[in-house]
């Protein structure tokens, strides 16, 4: 981007944040959709956090090792070609893109108006770090959500003096992580009756034996949704387990509600992915239930490649697992 373009897009983000505030919004969940975003993020994180390139570059949405090597080479080439960098603005201008400039402006605008912003994954975290460095006089009003699979994400959060709230091994979020945190936030602010503390160890042995057919059918649907395979991490495993437990290949919200009591130990198990794991029984149950609900919403809400009539992934894990012709 030119200097003028970068400034204009940042200002557009600032303006939009103000418009959202005036429209009555009291919290923003930011995210992005696209291809190659983590390549730009890794390049910027390498410069801003002083990370070796191979420590900054991750597998994105489960690309192959061959593509990862190409990605590392491209990041190295981009940094060498565009450097040196005088400040964070020049890093954004030369290594980022319009989406990062807009998100950076949105965070600055929200923070100036004391509007909370819940970050999603790696790309939104690097935008927050850019906002902090470009506009140091503004106290950021950002909250983290999950820890992504990108190796540089934690380094960026440390620069922001933030710690993730949970790690579900999500590699493709698009606000799934920040949306879950908002649900948990609302849950925590709902008055509750005092309940007993959970034991230090929860007994997780009372689950039925797994049904291979239901497991395979649920797995196959996940693999054929319009996303890279395994990119939603533990959210995929949660639904696959529910398929076994509820004895149906496509478990529903109603199944979750009807079996809520029977799944209490499983909900506790899910809650251990949060930092720190909750000890209070009702809180752990609520966290586990809301996480399972989020997983099911994605499982049923996304389209398969056949339904969306788009091309399947042709590299990495998806090359062998995705079947465009299959109907669900």
PDB file of C-alpha atoms in Angstrom:
ATOM      1  CA  UNK A   1       0.000   0.000   0.000  1.00  0.00           C
ATOM      2  CA  UNK A   2       1.055   3.585  -0.471  1.00  0.00           C
ATOM      3  CA  UNK A   3       1.334   5.806   2.599  1.00  0.00           C
ATOM      4  CA  UNK A   4      -1.851   7.596   1.560  1.00  0.00           C
ATOM      5  CA  UNK A   5      -3.766   4.341   1.051  1.00  0.00           C
ATOM      6  CA  UNK A   6      -2.689   2.958   4.412  1.00  0.00           C
ATOM      7  CA  UNK A   7      -3.651   6.148   6.240  1.00  0.00           C
ATOM      8  CA  UNK A   8      -7.013   6.296   4.470  1.00  0.00           C
ATOM      9  CA  UNK A   9      -7.918   2.711   5.369  1.00  0.00           C
ATOM     10  CA  UNK A  10      -6.880   3.161   9.007  1.00  0.00           C
ATOM     11  CA  UNK A  11      -9.034   6.296   9.188  1.00  0.00           C
ATOM     12  CA  UNK A  12     -11.941   4.398   7.629  1.00  0.00           C
ATOM     13  CA  UNK A  13     -11.666   1.811  10.412  1.00  0.00           C
ATOM     14  CA  UNK A  14     -11.582   4.540  13.065  1.00  0.00           C
ATOM     15  CA  UNK A  15     -14.674   6.145  11.548  1.00  0.00           C
ATOM     16  CA  UNK A  16     -16.575   2.854  11.405  1.00  0.00           C
ATOM     17  CA  UNK A  17     -15.876   2.153  15.089  1.00  0.00           C
ATOM     18  CA  UNK A  18     -17.380   5.536  15.971  1.00  0.00           C
ATOM     19  CA  UNK A  19     -20.426   4.807  13.814  1.00  0.00           C
ATOM     20  CA  UNK A  20     -20.936   1.467  15.575  1.00  0.00           C
ATOM     21  CA  UNK A  21     -20.785   3.170  18.964  1.00  0.00           C
ATOM     22  CA  UNK A  22     -23.361   5.746  17.897  1.00  0.00           C
ATOM     23  CA  UNK A  23     -25.549   2.928  16.579  1.00  0.00           C
ATOM     24  CA  UNK A  24     -25.674   1.430  20.068  1.00  0.00           C
ATOM     25  CA  UNK A  25     -23.072  -1.334  19.946  1.00  0.00           C
ATOM     26  CA  UNK A  26     -21.301  -1.901  23.258  1.00  0.00           C
ATOM     27  CA  UNK A  27     -18.773  -4.579  22.243  1.00  0.00           C
ATOM     28  CA  UNK A  28     -17.028  -5.448  18.972  1.00  0.00           C
ATOM     29  CA  UNK A  29     -15.961  -8.910  17.826  1.00  0.00           C
ATOM     30  CA  UNK A  30     -13.443  -8.521  15.045  1.00  0.00           C
ATOM     31  CA  UNK A  31     -12.161 -11.041  12.544  1.00  0.00           C
ATOM     32  CA  UNK A  32     -11.313 -11.507   8.909  1.00  0.00           C
ATOM     33  CA  UNK A  33     -11.915 -13.952   6.091  1.00  0.00           C
ATOM     34  CA  UNK A  34      -9.483 -14.648   3.322  1.00  0.00           C
ATOM     35  CA  UNK A  35      -6.555 -16.652   2.046  1.00  0.00           C
ATOM     36  CA  UNK A  36      -2.935 -15.974   2.937  1.00  0.00           C
ATOM     37  CA  UNK A  37      -3.622 -13.693   5.908  1.00  0.00           C
ATOM     38  CA  UNK A  38      -1.355 -15.590   8.285  1.00  0.00           C
ATOM     39  CA  UNK A  39       1.510 -15.123   5.813  1.00  0.00           C
ATOM     40  CA  UNK A  40       1.265 -11.353   6.212  1.00  0.00           C
ATOM     41  CA  UNK A  41       0.747 -11.695   9.970  1.00  0.00           C
ATOM     42  CA  UNK A  42       3.812 -13.921  10.310  1.00  0.00           C
ATOM     43  CA  UNK A  43       5.932 -11.435   8.371  1.00  0.00           C
ATOM     44  CA  UNK A  44       4.788  -8.529  10.548  1.00  0.00           C
ATOM     45  CA  UNK A  45       5.180 -10.538  13.762  1.00  0.00           C
ATOM     46  CA  UNK A  46       8.709 -11.532  12.770  1.00  0.00           C
ATOM     47  CA  UNK A  47       9.675  -7.854  12.458  1.00  0.00           C
ATOM     48  CA  UNK A  48       7.662  -6.420  15.375  1.00  0.00           C
ATOM     49  CA  UNK A  49       8.457  -9.200  17.856  1.00  0.00           C
ATOM     50  CA  UNK A  50      11.988  -9.896  16.602  1.00  0.00           C
ATOM     51  CA  UNK A  51      11.204 -13.536  15.840  1.00  0.00           C
ATOM     52  CA  UNK A  52      13.152 -15.846  13.523  1.00  0.00           C
ATOM     53  CA  UNK A  53      11.082 -16.413  10.404  1.00  0.00           C
ATOM     54  CA  UNK A  54      10.655 -20.145  11.004  1.00  0.00           C
ATOM     55  CA  UNK A  55       9.461 -19.398  14.541  1.00  0.00           C
ATOM     56  CA  UNK A  56       6.915 -16.902  13.223  1.00  0.00           C
ATOM     57  CA  UNK A  57       5.494 -18.859  10.283  1.00  0.00           C
ATOM     58  CA  UNK A  58       2.894 -21.519  11.020  1.00  0.00           C
ATOM     59  CA  UNK A  59       0.889 -24.057   9.074  1.00  0.00           C
ATOM     60  CA  UNK A  60      -2.082 -21.728   8.682  1.00  0.00           C
ATOM     61  CA  UNK A  61      -5.118 -23.874   8.035  1.00  0.00           C
ATOM     62  CA  UNK A  62      -3.138 -27.135   7.941  1.00  0.00           C
ATOM     63  CA  UNK A  63      -1.055 -26.618   4.816  1.00  0.00           C
ATOM     64  CA  UNK A  64       1.470 -29.287   3.848  1.00  0.00           C
ATOM     65  CA  UNK A  65       5.121 -29.130   4.917  1.00  0.00           C
ATOM     66  CA  UNK A  66       6.059 -28.376   1.307  1.00  0.00           C
ATOM     67  CA  UNK A  67       3.814 -25.320   1.253  1.00  0.00           C
ATOM     68  CA  UNK A  68       5.078 -24.294   4.690  1.00  0.00           C
ATOM     69  CA  UNK A  69       8.620 -24.130   3.306  1.00  0.00           C
ATOM     70  CA  UNK A  70       7.365 -22.003   0.417  1.00  0.00           C
ATOM     71  CA  UNK A  71       5.529 -19.777   2.913  1.00  0.00           C
ATOM     72  CA  UNK A  72       8.724 -19.293   4.958  1.00  0.00           C
ATOM     73  CA  UNK A  73      10.640 -18.395   1.811  1.00  0.00           C
ATOM     74  CA  UNK A  74       7.999 -15.848   0.774  1.00  0.00           C
ATOM     75  CA  UNK A  75       8.027 -14.197   4.202  1.00  0.00           C
ATOM     76  CA  UNK A  76      11.822 -14.030   4.152  1.00  0.00           C
ATOM     77  CA  UNK A  77      11.757 -12.537   0.656  1.00  0.00           C
ATOM     78  CA  UNK A  78       9.061  -9.981   1.569  1.00  0.00           C
ATOM     79  CA  UNK A  79      10.974  -8.773   4.638  1.00  0.00           C
ATOM     80  CA  UNK A  80      14.248  -8.509   2.730  1.00  0.00           C
ATOM     81  CA  UNK A  81      12.662  -6.688  -0.207  1.00  0.00           C
ATOM     82  CA  UNK A  82      10.599  -4.199   1.819  1.00  0.00           C
ATOM     83  CA  UNK A  83      12.957  -3.477   4.715  1.00  0.00           C
ATOM     84  CA  UNK A  84      14.298  -1.673   6.553  1.00  0.00           C
ATOM     85  CA  UNK A  85      11.223  -0.600   8.508  1.00  0.00           C
ATOM     86  CA  UNK A  86      11.247   2.739  10.301  1.00  0.00           C
ATOM     87  CA  UNK A  87       8.236   2.060  12.539  1.00  0.00           C
ATOM     88  CA  UNK A  88       5.083  -0.034  12.934  1.00  0.00           C
ATOM     89  CA  UNK A  89       3.249   2.022  10.320  1.00  0.00           C
ATOM     90  CA  UNK A  90       5.870   1.139   7.701  1.00  0.00           C
ATOM     91  CA  UNK A  91       5.581  -2.532   8.692  1.00  0.00           C
ATOM     92  CA  UNK A  92       1.825  -2.400   8.130  1.00  0.00           C
ATOM     93  CA  UNK A  93       2.181  -0.432   4.906  1.00  0.00           C
ATOM     94  CA  UNK A  94       4.794  -2.730   3.377  1.00  0.00           C
ATOM     95  CA  UNK A  95       3.908  -6.166   4.752  1.00  0.00           C
ATOM     96  CA  UNK A  96       0.230  -5.934   5.676  1.00  0.00           C
ATOM     97  CA  UNK A  97      -2.820  -5.356   3.553  1.00  0.00           C
ATOM     98  CA  UNK A  98      -6.022  -3.365   3.490  1.00  0.00           C
ATOM     99  CA  UNK A  99      -7.740  -5.783   5.903  1.00  0.00           C
ATOM    100  CA  UNK A 100      -5.020  -5.297   8.527  1.00  0.00           C
ATOM    101  CA  UNK A 101      -5.072  -1.509   8.125  1.00  0.00           C
ATOM    102  CA  UNK A 102      -8.856  -1.498   8.546  1.00  0.00           C
ATOM    103  CA  UNK A 103      -8.773  -3.741  11.628  1.00  0.00           C
ATOM    104  CA  UNK A 104      -6.004  -1.581  13.104  1.00  0.00           C
ATOM    105  CA  UNK A 105      -8.130   1.527  12.590  1.00  0.00           C
ATOM    106  CA  UNK A 106     -11.183  -0.198  14.011  1.00  0.00           C
ATOM    107  CA  UNK A 107      -9.289  -1.079  17.196  1.00  0.00           C
ATOM    108  CA  UNK A 108      -7.927   2.472  17.508  1.00  0.00           C
ATOM    109  CA  UNK A 109     -11.394   3.961  16.981  1.00  0.00           C
ATOM    110  CA  UNK A 110     -13.004   1.594  19.472  1.00  0.00           C
ATOM    111  CA  UNK A 111     -10.322   2.231  22.084  1.00  0.00           C
ATOM    112  CA  UNK A 112     -10.622   6.019  21.716  1.00  0.00           C
ATOM    113  CA  UNK A 113     -14.339   5.601  22.436  1.00  0.00           C
ATOM    114  CA  UNK A 114     -13.752   3.130  25.320  1.00  0.00           C
ATOM    115  CA  UNK A 115     -15.554   0.407  23.357  1.00  0.00           C
ATOM    116  CA  UNK A 116     -14.420  -3.152  24.243  1.00  0.00           C
ATOM    117  CA  UNK A 117     -12.989  -5.225  21.396  1.00  0.00           C
ATOM    118  CA  UNK A 118     -12.674  -9.019  21.645  1.00  0.00           C
ATOM    119  CA  UNK A 119      -9.818 -10.300  19.519  1.00  0.00           C
ATOM    120  CA  UNK A 120     -10.155 -13.577  17.692  1.00  0.00           C
ATOM    121  CA  UNK A 121      -6.965 -15.265  16.528  1.00  0.00           C
ATOM    122  CA  UNK A 122      -3.516 -14.391  15.229  1.00  0.00           C
ATOM    123  CA  UNK A 123      -4.549 -11.881  12.569  1.00  0.00           C
ATOM    124  CA  UNK A 124      -6.608  -9.740  14.915  1.00  0.00           C
ATOM    125  CA  UNK A 125      -3.869  -9.880  17.568  1.00  0.00           C
ATOM    126  CA  UNK A 126      -1.275  -8.521  15.143  1.00  0.00           C
ATOM    127  CA  UNK A 127      -3.748  -5.755  14.234  1.00  0.00           C
ATOM    128  CA  UNK A 128      -4.049  -4.881  17.932  1.00  0.00           C
ATOM    129  CA  UNK A 129      -0.258  -4.753  18.277  1.00  0.00           C
ATOM    130  CA  UNK A 130      -0.085  -2.436  15.259  1.00  0.00           C
ATOM    131  CA  UNK A 131      -2.753  -0.229  16.854  1.00  0.00           C
ATOM    132  CA  UNK A 132      -0.766  -0.069  20.100  1.00  0.00           C
ATOM    133  CA  UNK A 133       2.473   0.855  18.326  1.00  0.00           C
ATOM    134  CA  UNK A 134       0.994   3.283  15.790  1.00  0.00           C
ATOM    135  CA  UNK A 135      -1.174   5.096  18.334  1.00  0.00           C
ATOM    136  CA  UNK A 136       0.728   4.693  21.648  1.00  0.00           C
ATOM    137  CA  UNK A 137      -1.215   7.431  23.462  1.00  0.00           C
ATOM    138  CA  UNK A 138      -4.427   5.393  23.265  1.00  0.00           C
ATOM    139  CA  UNK A 139      -5.156   2.843  25.992  1.00  0.00           C
ATOM    140  CA  UNK A 140      -6.340  -0.219  24.084  1.00  0.00           C
ATOM    141  CA  UNK A 141      -9.662  -1.716  25.162  1.00  0.00           C
ATOM    142  CA  UNK A 142      -8.979  -5.179  23.767  1.00  0.00           C
ATOM    143  CA  UNK A 143      -9.568  -8.621  25.231  1.00  0.00           C
ATOM    144  CA  UNK A 144      -8.000 -11.844  23.948  1.00  0.00           C
ATOM    145  CA  UNK A 145     -10.026 -14.987  23.350  1.00  0.00           C
ATOM    146  CA  UNK A 146      -8.393 -18.210  22.170  1.00  0.00           C
ATOM    147  CA  UNK A 147      -4.823 -19.260  21.424  1.00  0.00           C
ATOM    148  CA  UNK A 148      -4.523 -20.081  17.736  1.00  0.00           C
ATOM    149  CA  UNK A 149      -2.277 -22.701  16.183  1.00  0.00           C
ATOM    150  CA  UNK A 150       0.093 -20.055  14.815  1.00  0.00           C
ATOM    151  CA  UNK A 151       3.444 -20.123  16.679  1.00  0.00           C
ATOM    152  CA  UNK A 152       3.801 -16.320  16.764  1.00  0.00           C
ATOM    153  CA  UNK A 153       0.370 -15.686  18.270  1.00  0.00           C
ATOM    154  CA  UNK A 154       1.526 -16.075  21.867  1.00  0.00           C
ATOM    155  CA  UNK A 155       4.496 -13.749  21.256  1.00  0.00           C
ATOM    156  CA  UNK A 156       2.160 -11.078  19.899  1.00  0.00           C
ATOM    157  CA  UNK A 157      -0.183 -11.451  22.884  1.00  0.00           C
ATOM    158  CA  UNK A 158       2.777 -11.103  25.248  1.00  0.00           C
ATOM    159  CA  UNK A 159       3.720  -7.822  23.542  1.00  0.00           C
ATOM    160  CA  UNK A 160       0.168  -6.710  24.262  1.00  0.00           C
ATOM    161  CA  UNK A 161       0.469  -7.967  27.857  1.00  0.00           C
ATOM    162  CA  UNK A 162      -2.477 -10.292  27.263  1.00  0.00           C
ATOM    163  CA  UNK A 163      -2.989 -13.999  27.917  1.00  0.00           C
ATOM    164  CA  UNK A 164      -5.423 -16.227  26.001  1.00  0.00           C
ATOM    165  CA  UNK A 165      -8.471 -17.539  27.833  1.00  0.00           C
ATOM    166  CA  UNK A 166      -8.613 -20.925  26.151  1.00  0.00           C
ATOM    167  CA  UNK A 167      -6.888 -23.238  23.700  1.00  0.00           C
ATOM    168  CA  UNK A 168      -9.162 -25.401  21.562  1.00  0.00           C
ATOM    169  CA  UNK A 169      -6.520 -25.794  18.815  1.00  0.00           C
ATOM    170  CA  UNK A 170      -8.565 -23.642  16.433  1.00  0.00           C
ATOM    171  CA  UNK A 171      -6.704 -22.740  13.247  1.00  0.00           C
ATOM    172  CA  UNK A 172      -9.579 -21.166  11.333  1.00  0.00           C
ATOM    173  CA  UNK A 173     -11.836 -19.126  13.542  1.00  0.00           C
ATOM    174  CA  UNK A 174     -13.525 -16.193  11.782  1.00  0.00           C
ATOM    175  CA  UNK A 175     -14.879 -15.003  15.174  1.00  0.00           C
ATOM    176  CA  UNK A 176     -15.696 -18.486  16.501  1.00  0.00           C
ATOM    177  CA  UNK A 177     -13.230 -17.867  19.332  1.00  0.00           C
ATOM    178  CA  UNK A 178     -14.297 -14.318  20.136  1.00  0.00           C
ATOM    179  CA  UNK A 179     -17.972 -15.285  19.796  1.00  0.00           C
ATOM    180  CA  UNK A 180     -17.511 -18.066  22.329  1.00  0.00           C
ATOM    181  CA  UNK A 181     -15.783 -15.688  24.747  1.00  0.00           C
ATOM    182  CA  UNK A 182     -18.690 -13.235  24.466  1.00  0.00           C
ATOM    183  CA  UNK A 183     -21.152 -16.011  25.320  1.00  0.00           C
ATOM    184  CA  UNK A 184     -19.041 -16.923  28.333  1.00  0.00           C
ATOM    185  CA  UNK A 185     -18.851 -13.269  29.348  1.00  0.00           C
ATOM    186  CA  UNK A 186     -22.654 -13.071  29.312  1.00  0.00           C
ATOM    187  CA  UNK A 187     -22.854 -16.343  31.224  1.00  0.00           C
ATOM    188  CA  UNK A 188     -20.521 -15.030  33.929  1.00  0.00           C
ATOM    189  CA  UNK A 189     -22.610 -11.888  34.314  1.00  0.00           C
ATOM    190  CA  UNK A 190     -25.832 -13.832  34.871  1.00  0.00           C
ATOM    191  CA  UNK A 191     -26.776 -14.201  38.565  1.00  0.00           C
ATOM    192  CA  UNK A 192     -26.339 -17.775  39.782  1.00  0.00           C
ATOM    193  CA  UNK A 193     -27.016 -19.753  42.910  1.00  0.00           C
ATOM    194  CA  UNK A 194     -23.963 -20.888  44.916  1.00  0.00           C
ATOM    195  CA  UNK A 195     -22.871 -24.418  43.987  1.00  0.00           C
ATOM    196  CA  UNK A 196     -20.288 -26.884  45.177  1.00  0.00           C
ATOM    197  CA  UNK A 197     -16.704 -26.822  44.026  1.00  0.00           C
ATOM    198  CA  UNK A 198     -15.642 -29.484  41.563  1.00  0.00           C
ATOM    199  CA  UNK A 199     -13.183 -32.119  42.751  1.00  0.00           C
ATOM    200  CA  UNK A 200      -9.594 -31.752  41.593  1.00  0.00           C
ATOM    201  CA  UNK A 201     -10.098 -34.742  39.325  1.00  0.00           C
ATOM    202  CA  UNK A 202     -13.309 -35.477  37.466  1.00  0.00           C
ATOM    203  CA  UNK A 203     -14.355 -39.056  36.690  1.00  0.00           C
ATOM    204  CA  UNK A 204     -14.700 -39.359  32.926  1.00  0.00           C
ATOM    205  CA  UNK A 205     -15.132 -43.111  32.633  1.00  0.00           C
ATOM    206  CA  UNK A 206     -18.925 -43.372  32.471  1.00  0.00           C
ATOM    207  CA  UNK A 207     -19.266 -42.703  28.749  1.00  0.00           C
ATOM    208  CA  UNK A 208     -20.720 -45.296  26.369  1.00  0.00           C
ATOM    209  CA  UNK A 209     -18.518 -47.225  23.990  1.00  0.00           C
ATOM    210  CA  UNK A 210     -17.880 -45.374  20.770  1.00  0.00           C
ATOM    211  CA  UNK A 211     -19.970 -46.111  17.677  1.00  0.00           C
ATOM    212  CA  UNK A 212     -17.582 -46.189  14.737  1.00  0.00           C
ATOM    213  CA  UNK A 213     -20.305 -45.561  12.135  1.00  0.00           C
ATOM    214  CA  UNK A 214     -21.645 -42.413  13.782  1.00  0.00           C
ATOM    215  CA  UNK A 215     -18.111 -41.186  14.422  1.00  0.00           C
ATOM    216  CA  UNK A 216     -17.115 -41.713  10.789  1.00  0.00           C
ATOM    217  CA  UNK A 217     -20.214 -39.961   9.440  1.00  0.00           C
ATOM    218  CA  UNK A 218     -19.750 -36.928  11.699  1.00  0.00           C
ATOM    219  CA  UNK A 219     -16.053 -36.805  10.816  1.00  0.00           C
ATOM    220  CA  UNK A 220     -16.818 -37.001   7.117  1.00  0.00           C
ATOM    221  CA  UNK A 221     -19.194 -34.051   7.341  1.00  0.00           C
ATOM    222  CA  UNK A 222     -16.566 -31.972   9.163  1.00  0.00           C
ATOM    223  CA  UNK A 223     -14.004 -32.869   6.496  1.00  0.00           C
ATOM    224  CA  UNK A 224     -16.321 -31.766   3.701  1.00  0.00           C
ATOM    225  CA  UNK A 225     -17.428 -28.436   5.113  1.00  0.00           C
ATOM    226  CA  UNK A 226     -16.095 -25.383   3.299  1.00  0.00           C
ATOM    227  CA  UNK A 227     -12.979 -25.058   5.430  1.00  0.00           C
ATOM    228  CA  UNK A 228      -9.609 -26.808   5.585  1.00  0.00           C
ATOM    229  CA  UNK A 229      -9.725 -30.175   7.332  1.00  0.00           C
ATOM    230  CA  UNK A 230      -9.146 -30.218  11.094  1.00  0.00           C
ATOM    231  CA  UNK A 231      -8.880 -26.417  11.166  1.00  0.00           C
ATOM    232  CA  UNK A 232     -11.474 -26.067  13.954  1.00  0.00           C
ATOM    233  CA  UNK A 233      -9.463 -28.231  16.321  1.00  0.00           C
ATOM    234  CA  UNK A 234     -11.247 -29.448  19.433  1.00  0.00           C
ATOM    235  CA  UNK A 235     -14.583 -28.021  18.257  1.00  0.00           C
ATOM    236  CA  UNK A 236     -14.605 -30.803  15.662  1.00  0.00           C
ATOM    237  CA  UNK A 237     -13.730 -33.446  18.257  1.00  0.00           C
ATOM    238  CA  UNK A 238     -16.534 -32.243  20.532  1.00  0.00           C
ATOM    239  CA  UNK A 239     -19.180 -32.886  17.856  1.00  0.00           C
ATOM    240  CA  UNK A 240     -17.631 -36.238  16.936  1.00  0.00           C
ATOM    241  CA  UNK A 241     -17.865 -37.305  20.578  1.00  0.00           C
ATOM    242  CA  UNK A 242     -21.473 -36.086  20.786  1.00  0.00           C
ATOM    243  CA  UNK A 243     -22.291 -38.182  17.715  1.00  0.00           C
ATOM    244  CA  UNK A 244     -21.074 -41.250  19.615  1.00  0.00           C
ATOM    245  CA  UNK A 245     -22.734 -40.282  22.873  1.00  0.00           C
ATOM    246  CA  UNK A 246     -26.121 -39.323  21.401  1.00  0.00           C
ATOM    247  CA  UNK A 247     -26.098 -42.227  18.935  1.00  0.00           C
ATOM    248  CA  UNK A 248     -26.680 -40.045  15.881  1.00  0.00           C
ATOM    249  CA  UNK A 249     -24.273 -39.014  13.105  1.00  0.00           C
ATOM    250  CA  UNK A 250     -25.435 -35.384  13.200  1.00  0.00           C
ATOM    251  CA  UNK A 251     -26.137 -34.409  16.837  1.00  0.00           C
ATOM    252  CA  UNK A 252     -28.399 -31.394  17.290  1.00  0.00           C
ATOM    253  CA  UNK A 253     -28.893 -28.610  19.828  1.00  0.00           C
ATOM    254  CA  UNK A 254     -31.923 -30.533  21.074  1.00  0.00           C
ATOM    255  CA  UNK A 255     -29.751 -33.620  21.651  1.00  0.00           C
ATOM    256  CA  UNK A 256     -27.371 -31.445  23.645  1.00  0.00           C
ATOM    257  CA  UNK A 257     -30.183 -30.032  25.796  1.00  0.00           C
ATOM    258  CA  UNK A 258     -31.818 -33.415  26.357  1.00  0.00           C
ATOM    259  CA  UNK A 259     -28.554 -35.074  27.433  1.00  0.00           C
ATOM    260  CA  UNK A 260     -27.162 -32.090  29.338  1.00  0.00           C
ATOM    261  CA  UNK A 261     -27.220 -33.840  32.711  1.00  0.00           C
ATOM    262  CA  UNK A 262     -25.599 -37.004  31.346  1.00  0.00           C
ATOM    263  CA  UNK A 263     -22.834 -34.934  29.744  1.00  0.00           C
ATOM    264  CA  UNK A 264     -21.775 -33.101  32.901  1.00  0.00           C
ATOM    265  CA  UNK A 265     -18.388 -34.840  33.118  1.00  0.00           C
ATOM    266  CA  UNK A 266     -17.762 -34.155  29.428  1.00  0.00           C
ATOM    267  CA  UNK A 267     -18.571 -30.465  29.906  1.00  0.00           C
ATOM    268  CA  UNK A 268     -16.062 -30.386  32.738  1.00  0.00           C
ATOM    269  CA  UNK A 269     -13.473 -31.994  30.467  1.00  0.00           C
ATOM    270  CA  UNK A 270     -14.064 -29.280  27.857  1.00  0.00           C
ATOM    271  CA  UNK A 271     -13.666 -26.564  30.502  1.00  0.00           C
ATOM    272  CA  UNK A 272     -10.107 -27.731  31.238  1.00  0.00           C
ATOM    273  CA  UNK A 273      -9.050 -26.115  27.939  1.00  0.00           C
ATOM    274  CA  UNK A 274      -9.620 -22.730  29.595  1.00  0.00           C
ATOM    275  CA  UNK A 275      -7.023 -20.783  31.567  1.00  0.00           C
ATOM    276  CA  UNK A 276      -7.227 -21.367  34.461  1.00  0.00           C
ATOM    277  CA  UNK A 277      -9.629 -24.320  34.475  1.00  0.00           C
ATOM    278  CA  UNK A 278     -12.713 -23.444  36.565  1.00  0.00           C
ATOM    279  CA  UNK A 279     -13.220 -25.118  39.918  1.00  0.00           C
ATOM    280  CA  UNK A 280     -16.796 -24.002  40.463  1.00  0.00           C
ATOM    281  CA  UNK A 281     -19.213 -26.658  39.244  1.00  0.00           C
ATOM    282  CA  UNK A 282     -21.825 -24.470  37.576  1.00  0.00           C
ATOM    283  CA  UNK A 283     -19.203 -22.349  35.856  1.00  0.00           C
ATOM    284  CA  UNK A 284     -17.453 -25.411  34.435  1.00  0.00           C
ATOM    285  CA  UNK A 285     -20.786 -26.817  33.244  1.00  0.00           C
ATOM    286  CA  UNK A 286     -21.700 -23.527  31.605  1.00  0.00           C
ATOM    287  CA  UNK A 287     -18.349 -23.186  29.849  1.00  0.00           C
ATOM    288  CA  UNK A 288     -18.494 -26.752  28.561  1.00  0.00           C
ATOM    289  CA  UNK A 289     -22.099 -26.450  27.415  1.00  0.00           C
ATOM    290  CA  UNK A 290     -21.557 -23.149  25.586  1.00  0.00           C
ATOM    291  CA  UNK A 291     -18.448 -24.510  23.887  1.00  0.00           C
ATOM    292  CA  UNK A 292     -20.359 -27.593  22.701  1.00  0.00           C
ATOM    293  CA  UNK A 293     -23.177 -25.328  21.515  1.00  0.00           C
ATOM    294  CA  UNK A 294     -20.686 -23.271  19.480  1.00  0.00           C
ATOM    295  CA  UNK A 295     -19.260 -26.438  17.938  1.00  0.00           C
ATOM    296  CA  UNK A 296     -22.726 -27.659  16.916  1.00  0.00           C
ATOM    297  CA  UNK A 297     -23.638 -24.256  15.470  1.00  0.00           C
ATOM    298  CA  UNK A 298     -20.593 -24.428  13.187  1.00  0.00           C
ATOM    299  CA  UNK A 299     -21.218 -28.082  12.332  1.00  0.00           C
ATOM    300  CA  UNK A 300     -24.763 -27.401  11.126  1.00  0.00           C
ATOM    301  CA  UNK A 301     -24.353 -23.802   9.983  1.00  0.00           C
ATOM    302  CA  UNK A 302     -21.543 -24.249   7.485  1.00  0.00           C
ATOM    303  CA  UNK A 303     -22.113 -25.655   4.001  1.00  0.00           C
ATOM    304  CA  UNK A 304     -20.327 -28.597   2.443  1.00  0.00           C
ATOM    305  CA  UNK A 305     -18.368 -28.174  -0.764  1.00  0.00           C
ATOM    306  CA  UNK A 306     -21.243 -29.801  -2.662  1.00  0.00           C
ATOM    307  CA  UNK A 307     -23.857 -27.521  -1.111  1.00  0.00           C
ATOM    308  CA  UNK A 308     -21.783 -24.417  -1.785  1.00  0.00           C
ATOM    309  CA  UNK A 309     -20.673 -25.678  -5.213  1.00  0.00           C
ATOM    310  CA  UNK A 310     -17.081 -24.598  -4.697  1.00  0.00           C
ATOM    311  CA  UNK A 311     -13.755 -26.306  -5.308  1.00  0.00           C
ATOM    312  CA  UNK A 312     -12.304 -28.568  -2.662  1.00  0.00           C
ATOM    313  CA  UNK A 313      -8.861 -28.104  -1.119  1.00  0.00           C
ATOM    314  CA  UNK A 314      -6.146 -29.518  -3.355  1.00  0.00           C
ATOM    315  CA  UNK A 315      -3.230 -29.543  -0.958  1.00  0.00           C
ATOM    316  CA  UNK A 316      -2.495 -30.867   2.504  1.00  0.00           C
ATOM    317  CA  UNK A 317      -4.905 -33.026   4.499  1.00  0.00           C
ATOM    318  CA  UNK A 318      -7.993 -32.077   2.504  1.00  0.00           C
ATOM    319  CA  UNK A 319      -6.580 -33.530  -0.690  1.00  0.00           C
ATOM    320  CA  UNK A 320      -7.352 -37.008   0.615  1.00  0.00           C
ATOM    321  CA  UNK A 321     -10.376 -36.425   2.849  1.00  0.00           C
ATOM    322  CA  UNK A 322     -12.695 -34.066   0.956  1.00  0.00           C
ATOM    323  CA  UNK A 323     -15.248 -35.421  -1.519  1.00  0.00           C
ATOM    324  CA  UNK A 324     -17.029 -32.789  -3.560  1.00  0.00           C
ATOM    325  CA  UNK A 325     -19.615 -35.207  -4.933  1.00  0.00           C
ATOM    326  CA  UNK A 326     -20.888 -36.378  -1.547  1.00  0.00           C
ATOM    327  CA  UNK A 327     -24.325 -35.057  -0.488  1.00  0.00           C
ATOM    328  CA  UNK A 328     -25.292 -34.553   3.169  1.00  0.00           C
TER     329      UNK A 328
END
